[in-house]
Structure formats: C-alpha cells, structure tokens
Amino acid sequence: MAILLDETTRVVVQGLTGREGSFHALRNRDYGTQIVGGVTPGKGGQDVEGIPIFDTVATAVAETGADASLIFVPARFAADAVFEAADSGVSLIVCITEGIPAHDEAGFSEYVRNVARSASGGHPVLIGPNCPGLISPGKANIGIMPPEICRDGRVGLVSRSGTLTYQVVHELSQRGIGQSTCVGIGGDPFIGTKFIDLMPRYEADSETDAVVMIGEIGGEEEERAAEWISKNMTKPVVGYVAGFEAPPGKKMGHAGAIVSGSKGTAQAKAEALEANGIRVGKNAAEVAELVAEALA
Amino acid sequence: MAILLDETTRVVVQGLTGREGSFHALRNRDYGTQIVGGVTPGKGGQDVEGIPIFDTVATAVAETGADASLIFVPARFAADAVFEAADSGVSLIVCITEGIPAHDEAGFSEYVRNVARSASGGHPVLIGPNCPGLISPGKANIGIMPPEICRDGRVGLVSRSGTLTYQVVHELSQRGIGQSTCVGIGGDPFIGTKFIDLMPRYEADSETDAVVMIGEIGGEEEERAAEWISKNMTKPVVGYVAGFEAPPGKKMGHAGAIVSGSKGTAQAKAEALEANGIRVGKNAAEVAELVAEALA
Amino acid sequence: MDLFEYQGKQLFAKAGIAVPEGRAATTPVEAELAAAELGGSVAVKAQVQVGGRGKAGGIQIAADPLEAKAHAEAILGMDIKGHTVRRVWIERATTNIAEEYYASFVLDRANGGYLGMCSAQGGVDIEAVAESDPTAISKVHIDPLLGIKPYHVRQMIYGAGLSDAAVKGASELLTKLFNAFVESDAELLEVNPLVLTEDGEVMALDAKVSLDENAIFRHPEYEELRDTFATDPQEMMAKEQRLNYIKLGGEVGVIGNGAGLVMSTLDVIAQAGGKAANFLDIGGGAQADVVAAGLDVIMSDENVRSVLINIFGGITRGDEVAKGITEAFSKIDVKVPVVVRLDGTNATEGRTVLAEFGDAGGRLISAETMLEAAAKAVELAKSS
Amino acid sequence: MDLFEYQGKQLFAKAGIAVPEGRAATTPVEAELAAAELGGSVAVKAQVQVGGRGKAGGIQIAADPLEAKAHAEAILGMDIKGHTVRRVWIERATTNIAEEYYASFVLDRANGGYLGMCSAQGGVDIEAVAESDPTAISKVHIDPLLGIKPYHVRQMIYGAGLSDAAVKGASELLTKLFNAFVESDAELLEVNPLVLTEDGEVMALDAKVSLDENAIFRHPEYEELRDTFATDPQEMMAKEQRLNYIKLGGEVGVIGNGAGLVMSTLDVIAQAGGKAANFLDIGGGAQADVVAAGLDVIMSDENVRSVLINIFGGITRGDEVAKGITEAFSKIDVKVPVVVRLDGTNATEGRTVLAEFGDAGGRLISAETMLEAAAKAVELAKSS
C-alpha cells in the first residue's frame, strides 16, 4: 500500500496561489492526487482551477477533510506555515520551500516531532523542508518530483537529495524496476524526517520489497540508519552516497570538529553502510544494477 | 507493587539544603525512602547528614543513579528546577513548591509532558506543583505527607488537595484500610499529572483494589476522569468533592464563562461523578465508609 | 487579581495597544480638569469591578468639562451592585466607531496552555453570543512553549470573520495583546469592544485584566495595584497581613491549612447546621505569627460566635500552629470559644503546647476529629 | 558565512558581551591612530579566516602607537596559509589574565537543537582536549522551543569545573552569548579563550562567529559582511551573481541543479578520469539568466577545457535551462565545448529549444545519460 501517501490522501496546498505552488499543485492533481484545497490568507473564497482557497489551514482542513498539507510559501513565511499545518490536525506535512533559516527549522522540526498532534493521534510527519516531496507512483504525487520518470513498483527510495533522487529513480525505471514510494527528505541540517524514521515504515510495508537510501556528506544520519538496518531490517537495502569529490565541508569552528570528529565524509558514510552489510553503488546507474541483483 | 514510587526508587532532592527541604528529605529518608543526593548550585561536594550535595541535577543523577527528583526550591526558581529535572533523565519529578506563576507552570507542564524524555524512555511524570507529594506506605514517601497517618494496604488515593488527602487517609487508616499509593496531584490550574493520567496506573496495579478520588471546585478534570472511569475501570472508585460552601469562584472575565460555562462547581462535579456510577461521600469520614463498603 | 478598567488601559497603553486617551479622577473637580486637558467630548466611566455599570448609569458622555464634572458628581459614590464607585475614568469619546469586536487571551487549564478568542460580535453580551451562536467566536489554542505566531492571529481574525479593513490593525493589536498577556503574567486580558473606527484604526475601548498574584516577584509594581481592591474591613486587614481570607458572613470563624481542607471544613460546618464566617487558608508551612494574625482578623468580625481551627499538618507543623494560637490568646482579646483540631506533622507536639497553655477559661477547646470539631464549633456558636 | 574576528567582536559588543576594546585598520597609519586612541599597550592581530595565525607571526603586542604601526606594516600583506592579510585588529592588550576557558553554542543537527559547550581548559587546542579528555568539556543540549534557562548555564559552568570566582560572570556572559546566537541566527558562536581576569571580570578574548546565510532576510546588514569574503576572482564573480559556486581547480566546468546531483556529477567526472573545475548548483527553480550567469563565471576560469551541464528538472524546468544556455552562447564567448544533459520537468521542451538553436559550431553537445555526458565532457577536456 506504499508508505505515507496514497490515492486516498487528501491534500491542501499552502501557497497554492503562488507561481510555483499553482504549477506543481495542478501537476500533482493531474497525476491523480486529491488536491482538495489551497490556503492563502486573504484569498479565502477564491479558487484556482476549481480548487477552493481558504484563509487558514484550520478552515481548509475543516471544510475539505484534508489529512496532508503541501507547503510552497516563501522562506520568510515558511516556519509559520509549518507550525500552522502542524496545529491543523493533518498527519503529513511536506515542505518544499528552500532557504529557510536553520533556527526556524530547528524550532518547527521539534514542534512537529514532539508537540503537535494529528487528528488521527500521534505526531504528524514532516517531510522536508528543502525537499522535492514524495510520490507513490500510480497512486499520488505531492511535491515537485517529475512523475513521468517513475513507475509503479515495489522498491522504496529515500534520499537527502532532490535531483539525485530523480536520477536514481530514472535509472531504476529504465531497467523496468518500479517504485512503491519515493521520499525526498531534504538536505538541510534540520529536517522533519530522517532515514531512520522511514526504514520501519518500508520494512512494514507489504508493497515494498527493497529500499534505496541516497545519502550526502555531512551529519551522521546515514551511519545511524545503517546500524538500525543491520539490526532490524529483513528487506535488502542498497545505498548511495554522493560527494567523494566534494569540496571540503565548511568547518564549524572547533565546536563542529568536537561534535562531529571525522564523521560525515562520503568515504566514512560509504564504509559505514558497507560495514553494516549494505551494498553501495558508486553512481546512480550502479545503484540501479545493485537493486536489480537484490531483487533477482 | 504500588504505582510510581516504591522502595527501589532513588531520589535526589532539589533544594535539600533549605529549611523545608532538609526537614522533609530527612523525614522521607527516615521512612525508608532512598534519598541518594541533593542539589544546590554552588554547594556541590558538601553533604547534609551524609546525603551528598551536587551543583546540578545532571551530575547528581549521573553520580547516584537517581530516577526521581523531589523539588523544594522557592517559587521564583521553581520553573527552572522543574526544567532541570525534566532534562536530567529521571522518570518521576515531584514539585512541592507553591506559589509558582501560572505562566511558568503552563510552560514546564507542557515541556515535561511532551518534550522531555526520561532515561527509561517516554516522558517523565511530573506530580504537582503545589502538592504534598506521594507515598506508597511501607515502601517509600517523597514529599511532605505525614507518613504516620498511612497504613500499608490496597486502596489507591489521588487528590487535588493536600491536607484533605491527609484527612481522608487518616479516616481510612483509622478504619484499618491501608493504602497502596496516595498521590497529591496539586490544586493549581496547571499541573503535571491529572486524575485521568493516574487511573490507568491504578487499574493496572496488582496491589490496588479500589481508588479514592478527591476533587475540588474549578476546572473539569473530575468530570473527565469520571467518564474515563465509567468506560474503562473495573475497580471500584469512591469520590469526594470539597467546596459546596465555597465562596463563588473568581470569574475570569467573560472569557472564563465562555470557556467553562457552568462547569466546575462542587455540585456539578459530584453529580458528574454519580452519573458515571461513582459513589460520592459527603465528608472524609463518609468516604472511608464507602470504601469499606466497596471492599466488603 | 482583577484590575479596574483604568488600570487595565494604562497597562494596555504601556504595551503599545491603542486605547482612548484618558485620566483617572476621584473628585468632580479632577474630572473637570481631566476633561479640559483631553478636550472635546469625553466619556465619564465608573470604575467598579462588576458588570452592568452602563445600565446602572455609570457611563455618561459629556460635551464639555463642566458637564464632565456634573456627571462625575453623580457617578462618584454611586452604588453599583454593592460596589461603591470611588473613582471615574475620563476618556476622549470615540465617536466614529464602524464595527465592534471581541478579543481575549486567557489561561486554559483544560488544554494546558493559552486560549485566544475573537468574535465579530463584540460590544454586546458576549456570553449570550457564546451560548446562542458558538461558531461566532473563534477559539485558538496557543502552546506555551511556542508562544503566539502569525497563524494563531490569522486563525482568530479570519475565524471570527472580521472585516478586511480590520485585518491588519487587528493582527497588530492581538499580537501586542498576547505579548502583554505573557509579559504581565496575566490570567486574562479581554477587550470588549475592540473597535474598528471609520478611519480604519483598530483600538481597545475597554480593558479587562486579571493578573496572577503568584507572579508578583517579577512585577513588584503590582503591590500598589493590589492595595486598591478590598473594601470589607476584614478583607482589608487580611490583605495587609497577606492572608488568604474571604468573608462569607456566617457565625463560625474558620482557620485551616490547605484550600481543600478549608473548603471541606466549610462543608462539614454546613452539614452540622452552621454557617462559616469566612474562608481562611494559612497555607503550607505557616508560622506561628500567621496563625495569630488570622485569629486577629477573625476576632474583628462581629458576626463570629465561635472559631474552628482545623489543621492537618504536612509542611505545616502542629507545634507552630499551637504556638500561634497561644500567642494570639496572650496578645489579643479572644472573645469567643476556639475549637482546635490538630493532626499530622508534629500534631503531638502541638497538642502538648496547647495542653500546657491550658483552656484559657474554657475558651480553648480541643477536638479529636474533624466532624467532632465542627459539631462543637457549631454548637458553641449557637449557644453563645 | 564566517566572520572575521573583528566582525565577531563587534557583534559580541552589541550583544553586551565584554570584549577588549579595539579598532580595525587596513593601513599601518590607521593602526597607529587606533593604538593611540586606545592608549597603553595593544595587540595587533591579523584578520584571516584560518587557524594558526599566532604561530605565523600574525599576532604581536605593541607597547606604543609607533610599535603598533611597525607591527601592522609587517602583518598587513602577510600570507597565512594562502590567506592574504588585508586588515588588522588593534585591541587593548589584556594583561591580567587569571584563567582561560572555552565556550561555544552551535547548531546540533544530530540531536535537533542547540548544543552549548564549555571547558576550563581554554586558550589551547580545544580539539586536542576533546580528543584526550572528553570529560573536560561539558556539553549541554538546549531545546529550540525552550531556549536557554539558568540550569543550562549551570550545567555548562559546573560541568566544566570553572573557578568559583568565574561563576557569576560566566553565567551572565553565556546567557548573553546564547541570546546573541539566536538573535543573530548564528550557526556557531565560539569563544576561545574566554578569560577570567585577576580582577574577577569574565570576557571574550576571541570571537569565532558563523552566520546563517538563509537568515539574511532578517538581517539585511549581513549583506555587507558577505562582501568581504571571497578572494578568488571566480568566487567573487559568483557571489555578485548570488551563485552557489565553489572553485575546485580541475578542467571540467560543472553546472547542475541540486547539491546532491552536482556532487554526484563531480564524482562521475572523477570516475571517468577527469577532475571538476568547480561546484555550481543553480538550485531549484532557476531561471534562464542564472544559467547564463553560471556559464559566464565558468568561462572566466582559464583552467576550464569543457563544461558539463547536468540537469534533472523538478522545480527547475528544462526549457528555462535550455534558454539560459542559448542566451549565454549569444551573449558571451563560449570558448570550450559544452555537454548538456537534460531530464525531468520540461526536458523535452528544453531539448527542442537546444535542437532549434543548433550545435554552435560543435560547441554545444547533447548527451542522453549522466555517465555518457561525463565521459564526453572528460574526453573533450583532454582533447582540447
């Protein structure tokens, strides 16, 4: 049944009346996603190609029964938009916006993860910010992923990088390997959902047979996820890490070095994945080959 | 095995070097409670009758393996003390201090309930503030309840009022009815633990056969608990509500009336309890009689 | 503690919230001067902490200072539902009101945070609106760790359906109102009516403010506000002594420790056929002098025929209470019998103190149980 | 974006944090004047964003203005690990240091909040301390919704074992430091050494500050700070155009959308036997002019022998990128072959735009796949 998103998900779009918001929301609707409303303060009562606009997310959710929100508002208003979505009762929040200050991200990530409650109980799931969104091919797409590169299938994919996700999905699809759900979790230092949060969902999903995990330099989320996978996951996972040739990362004073030590390089991550029994492709094409082998 | 507190609980006391703190902490220790440390900033390294003092709760917990904290610090420092306890990894925080500003209470109650994590997983439990603490007779006592009025036994008791708790416990003990755990949850508008939070624990406790719930005027926690009890509880519950002759409550503008309507009077509460099948005593002595009947 | 309108508006003005300019006055001459300073037509408003002053004639419009003086003369000293008017508030009359709204922030114990409310139907009996058309009031929960964010304000304003013309001004005002709510440690800030003027300005025409007395250590200036409230002589005396005292009018004086035990004591006195003269909670950890001060206040109430002191010690110690009682008997004229019931922490020591002091000529009686103590106190009140 | 010491100290001073008084100078004469204004002995400190300036002779003490001038003369223009010194900071010398500590606040991605650190072993290589004696550094997690509370500060200070004499001053300083950390949207504020003077004062003798560029909309004044950083001509040009460009020194110019895809592109270029000349991420939703500006910057890098444009459209649209490429070819002199690979959103439309434009005399080459594109670009770079 895919994870997080399917054809029954009802989505409101914050910032639907903007240029990017309307372009992608309508594209998402064309794909079959239930885009049931938009939110722009002061434009309540209008509509965008038949999609009703509301002044607040709370009203939009009350009127449409939405259980997900997709956020396209500019960076300076994005934190408020995430808080608003978090308090509206939706279960899934997807924030596409890039360029949000890290202090804002730290605050709303914490609020969504620990404080806000969805109408269905538990805390909502925030995907992003600064992410491409997610797609369950053949069912629904929310965000900016180009759906034509996807195929309906049984491989889950989770990635910190947007365009690299497309690249890997593309390679998979070209080999006839379809996807259950592809999630771009975003590459910012503070994100709502990390690799380790999604692995249990893929493991439990009856429509997923294998998972691709696409990492980047920085942080140690790949390492943490690898450990979890090695201990708990029965389905094959194929890894990829970009950035072997990346410029040396910004060094956050001595404090950064004290905290992260030598962790965070592509080399260290790839080694950590392999040490936990996860095969790592050296480029997107090889990742797709490894997935094909794992499924064979 | 009682709830929340037993002979294995290891307690640090914030404000142990103060007058009230040392009086009650030593009395708690005399009762058999494991008082393993005290916390007073700047007095780390000293001791009070053999109890080591630390500068911070974090150090006290690390050095003593404490899993509970008892707070006696003055009102103006109390919020900070609760936050400190909440972040120290303990599972149980008991705040005796009265006179804490409501805005402080709102903040730390929320933090303990939704954000902080105890070392054993989950959020810590905050009892109070402005409460007498709790006692599992024959096992341990933390707080200011006079233990000599209690008897070891099988009746749980939870109360918003401190001295009224003593009164009811006294009446029970005089009739030979002992208690499993007596919890004074405090009477302030914002408290860490409410009736409804404790009922499932009593219901699950193999050493509790019946529960006494002592309410006060104001709020609607008695009503909420009564509903929960009627739906979920198999053990008998006896209720008491003080305040039939109370001066009319402070009216918080129209806003207060809009929010609470006619709820909150002793009459309304007693009726709500009875409507949910809970017998209500008209004074402490009668409560004890009803408990005796329920156990017979 | 509840503020008078004029104090609330002064608090609002400090927080940058638009309110009509005004002056407080305690005499007709002061009112005349205030009106002259303000210029133009003014409203003369009785300062009482009770609703319905408009209907009672406590609000009058004056075209000039002389008329203001005359109105003040009529209003000062007026009795409004038992409250004597001791002060009027003279403010510039707001004559260009386009719309009247309602807004408030209040502590929300049920949901563990703050509640913001707003309605487009202000200036009327908002409780009746809440009753007849609950959806006309938008209610927004605000997490105390998060504080107010723009979306909360939008939910209040759009949820209440304020006019487009009011959105910007109301947003700014509500944000300031919330900040004042937190910074002043308020239990309630309420504006009714919040008005939109024909010029598009949004301002607070009334101010209901309730402050948290526990937060006085952060706001030492509240001490002054507190002094202006009590009118009853016992309550006045109790305030001075920092006692948690409320007069009830019966004949059995009550002292107890802990609100619950005291309320329960009032109830058992009623069950025994009496009526309590007062509620007096000496709180946790009270020292001897507090008990003595409490007895002193109760003795000044002429209705009192007997006193019931009901103590179950926890943080309060029985010996301290007993010392307070003996101190009171030594220092003040205890005219009526006092029934004492001590249990809990150091109760034995306390009973010893009392026993050593003696029965003060039959005026100091010990009781074993709470019910027995109540019965005795009621009986003594009736027989004296 | 990282600040120079003098900028960091100015930020600290604004936040009320005690720092030695000082002046920035770009010439020896300015340095002399600054020393004269400050009076007494001063430290002359090279302003470079690299460690080890002390060992390199970039910090000197001057007893008087003339000596300050002489030191400035020696230090200005000095090369420290590839960084040219363009500015010195003249500050009053702190001569009564009793103890040297370390303190910092940093964004903590792993635990989703802020991390405060403190050590009694400051003024030294703190990374070595972290390695050899991790318990010498207290580390305190701070929840972003809660912010700093007194207990966090106590945990930092008592956890690090600062002297009793420093507790009060350090508490105040750390609280201000945290407030500055939040208010300035910093990624890092670090003080090493934080000193306790013999007079009992606690002050920051150094200031390492890293600010979040995403927060510039809240701090328009950061624009100025940003201008002083880039030294490389391409990076300078890229900054002016607001491009996310980093020079790498290889021969294959790279443009891509999304950091991950661009990094992956660098990797596949290496796998194909080449080396990328740069990292350039045009980001999501880039318009034609951004692509053109990117090509312009890359063309100014004389090492570049070929360019690889690798676009997988999402929010970026292939037709916009294609338009940017054709614009660049029309406006600027594209001296080297450009290999283009387009996929994703509006890729078909983009390929049509390129096909209509033609191959620009063999300089505009399309590729089907990322690996094919990388192989072609590397081959072209080697053969040109």
PDB file of N, CA and C in Angstrom, chain B residues 71 77 135 152 254:
ATOM      1  N   ILE B  71      11.338  18.360  44.478  1.00  0.00           N
ATOM      2  CA  ILE B  71      11.708  19.778  44.379  1.00  0.00           C
ATOM      3  C   ILE B  71      11.123  20.610  45.514  1.00  0.00           C
ATOM      4  N   PHE B  77      12.419  30.223  41.601  1.00  0.00           N
ATOM      5  CA  PHE B  77      13.399  29.372  40.937  1.00  0.00           C
ATOM      6  C   PHE B  77      12.805  28.015  40.550  1.00  0.00           C
ATOM      7  N   ILE B 135       3.078   8.926  48.517  1.00  0.00           N
ATOM      8  CA  ILE B 135       3.580   7.910  49.437  1.00  0.00           C
ATOM      9  C   ILE B 135       3.022   6.553  49.041  1.00  0.00           C
ATOM     10  N   ASP B 152       0.005   0.521  55.227  1.00  0.00           N
ATOM     11  CA  ASP B 152       0.229  -0.257  54.028  1.00  0.00           C
ATOM     12  C   ASP B 152      -1.066  -1.003  53.699  1.00  0.00           C
ATOM     13  N   HIS B 254     -15.494  37.545  30.874  1.00  0.00           N
ATOM     14  CA  HIS B 254     -16.437  36.769  30.090  1.00  0.00           C
ATOM     15  C   HIS B 254     -15.747  35.543  29.517  1.00  0.00           C
TER      16      HIS B 254
END
